[in-house]
Short mmCIF file of C-alpha atoms in Angstrom, two decimals:
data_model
loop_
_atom_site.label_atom_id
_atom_site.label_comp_id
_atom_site.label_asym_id
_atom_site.label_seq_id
_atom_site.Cartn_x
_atom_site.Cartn_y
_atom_site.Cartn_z
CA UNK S 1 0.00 0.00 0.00
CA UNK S 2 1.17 3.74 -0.98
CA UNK S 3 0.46 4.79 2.58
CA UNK S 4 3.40 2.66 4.24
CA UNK S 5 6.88 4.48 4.97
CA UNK S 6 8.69 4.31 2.27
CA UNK S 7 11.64 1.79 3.39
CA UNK S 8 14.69 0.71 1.51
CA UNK S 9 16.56 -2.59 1.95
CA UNK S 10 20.48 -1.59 1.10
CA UNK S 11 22.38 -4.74 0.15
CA UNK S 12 26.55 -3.34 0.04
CA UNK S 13 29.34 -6.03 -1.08
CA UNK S 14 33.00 -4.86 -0.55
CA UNK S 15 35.96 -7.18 -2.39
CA UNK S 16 39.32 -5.66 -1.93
CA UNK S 17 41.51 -8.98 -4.11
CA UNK S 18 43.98 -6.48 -5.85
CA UNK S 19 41.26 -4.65 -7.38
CA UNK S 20 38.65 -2.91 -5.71
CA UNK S 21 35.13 -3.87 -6.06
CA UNK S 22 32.16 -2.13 -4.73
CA UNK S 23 28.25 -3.02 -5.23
CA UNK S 24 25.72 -1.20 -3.28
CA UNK S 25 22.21 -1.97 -4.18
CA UNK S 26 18.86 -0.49 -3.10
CA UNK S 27 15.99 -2.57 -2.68
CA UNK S 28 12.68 -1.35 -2.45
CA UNK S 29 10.80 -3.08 0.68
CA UNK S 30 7.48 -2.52 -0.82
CA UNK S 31 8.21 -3.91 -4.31
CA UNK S 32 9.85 -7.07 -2.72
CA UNK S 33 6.23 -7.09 -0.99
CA UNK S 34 4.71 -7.22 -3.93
CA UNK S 35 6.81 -9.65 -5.65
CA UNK S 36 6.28 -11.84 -3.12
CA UNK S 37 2.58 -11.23 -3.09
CA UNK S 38 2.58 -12.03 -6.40
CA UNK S 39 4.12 -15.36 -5.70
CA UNK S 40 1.65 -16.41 -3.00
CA UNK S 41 -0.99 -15.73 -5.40
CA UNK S 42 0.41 -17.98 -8.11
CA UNK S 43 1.57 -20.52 -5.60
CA UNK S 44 -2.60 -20.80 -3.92
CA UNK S 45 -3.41 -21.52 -7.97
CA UNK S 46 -1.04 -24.09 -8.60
CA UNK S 47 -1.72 -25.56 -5.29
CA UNK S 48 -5.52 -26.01 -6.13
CA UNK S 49 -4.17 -28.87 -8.83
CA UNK S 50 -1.43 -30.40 -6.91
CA UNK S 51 -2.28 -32.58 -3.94
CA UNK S 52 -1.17 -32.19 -0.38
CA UNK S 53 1.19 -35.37 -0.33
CA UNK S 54 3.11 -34.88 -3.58
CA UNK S 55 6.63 -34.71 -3.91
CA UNK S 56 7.68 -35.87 -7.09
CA UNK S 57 11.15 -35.94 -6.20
CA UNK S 58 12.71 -36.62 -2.71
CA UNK S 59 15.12 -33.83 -3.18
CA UNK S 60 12.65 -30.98 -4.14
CA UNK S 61 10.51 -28.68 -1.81
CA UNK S 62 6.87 -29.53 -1.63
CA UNK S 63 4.52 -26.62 -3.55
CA UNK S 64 2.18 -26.26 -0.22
CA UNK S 65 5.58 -25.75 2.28
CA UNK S 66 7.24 -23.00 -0.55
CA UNK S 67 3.82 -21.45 -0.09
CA UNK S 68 3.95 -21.28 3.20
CA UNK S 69 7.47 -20.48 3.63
CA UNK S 70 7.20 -17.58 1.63
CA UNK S 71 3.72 -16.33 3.35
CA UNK S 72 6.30 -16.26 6.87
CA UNK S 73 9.01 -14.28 4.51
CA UNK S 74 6.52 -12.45 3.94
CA UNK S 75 4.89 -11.67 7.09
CA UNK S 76 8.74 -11.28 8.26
CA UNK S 77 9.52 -8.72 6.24
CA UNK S 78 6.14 -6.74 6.50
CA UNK S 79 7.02 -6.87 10.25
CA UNK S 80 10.88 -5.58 9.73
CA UNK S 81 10.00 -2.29 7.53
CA UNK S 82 7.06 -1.57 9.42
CA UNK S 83 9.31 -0.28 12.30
CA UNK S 84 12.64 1.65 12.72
CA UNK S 85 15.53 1.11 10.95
CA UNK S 86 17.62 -2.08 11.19
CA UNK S 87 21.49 -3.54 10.77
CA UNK S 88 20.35 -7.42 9.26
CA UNK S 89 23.90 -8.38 8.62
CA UNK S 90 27.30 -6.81 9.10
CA UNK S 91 30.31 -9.54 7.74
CA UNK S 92 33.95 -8.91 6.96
CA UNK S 93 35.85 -12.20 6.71
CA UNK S 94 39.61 -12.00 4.58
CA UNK S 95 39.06 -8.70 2.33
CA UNK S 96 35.29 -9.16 1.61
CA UNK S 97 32.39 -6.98 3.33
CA UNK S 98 29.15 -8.13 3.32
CA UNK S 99 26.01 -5.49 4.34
CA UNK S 100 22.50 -5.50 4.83
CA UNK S 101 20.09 -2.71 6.24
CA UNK S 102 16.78 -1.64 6.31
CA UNK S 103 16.40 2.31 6.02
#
């Protein structure tokens, strides 16, 4: 909805191997919202044709549980824009700096 804050999700990646490399990229809360809104939709119609039980392979996710884990993704993120700012992830390890915040 238009009437939310207007929150950002900033996603930085810092490689210093010789050469310098630098990728900060904006994310905008509410469109990742709606993507994911999207998905739920088209997950609840291709659920209506798949049965509960079906897995056709052992190694693959279940349609119903990638439903519902991205309804919690969702409800997770809805719940950590709606509020103030947040520091998600803050790793350096060797020469490479990895960022996530919620602005």
């Amino acid at each position: 909805m238009w009437t939310k804050r207007f929150r950002v999700i900033w996603l930085q990646l810092y490689v210093d191997h010789g050469r310098r490399f630098h990728l900060t990229l904006p994310i905008s809360s509410y469109a990742l919202v709606e993507l994911l809104d999207c998905a739920v939709d088209l997950l609840d119609l291709a659920c209506c044709f798949v049965p509960k039980g079906f897995t056709p392979n052992s190694h693959t996710l279940p349609l119903h549980a990638t439903r519902e884990l991205l309804l919690g993704l969702n409800n997770l993120l809805d719940s950590l824009t709606g509020s103030e700012p947040y520091d998600l992830l803050d790793i350096e390890a060797d020469q490479v700096r990895v960022s996530l915040k919620i602005r």
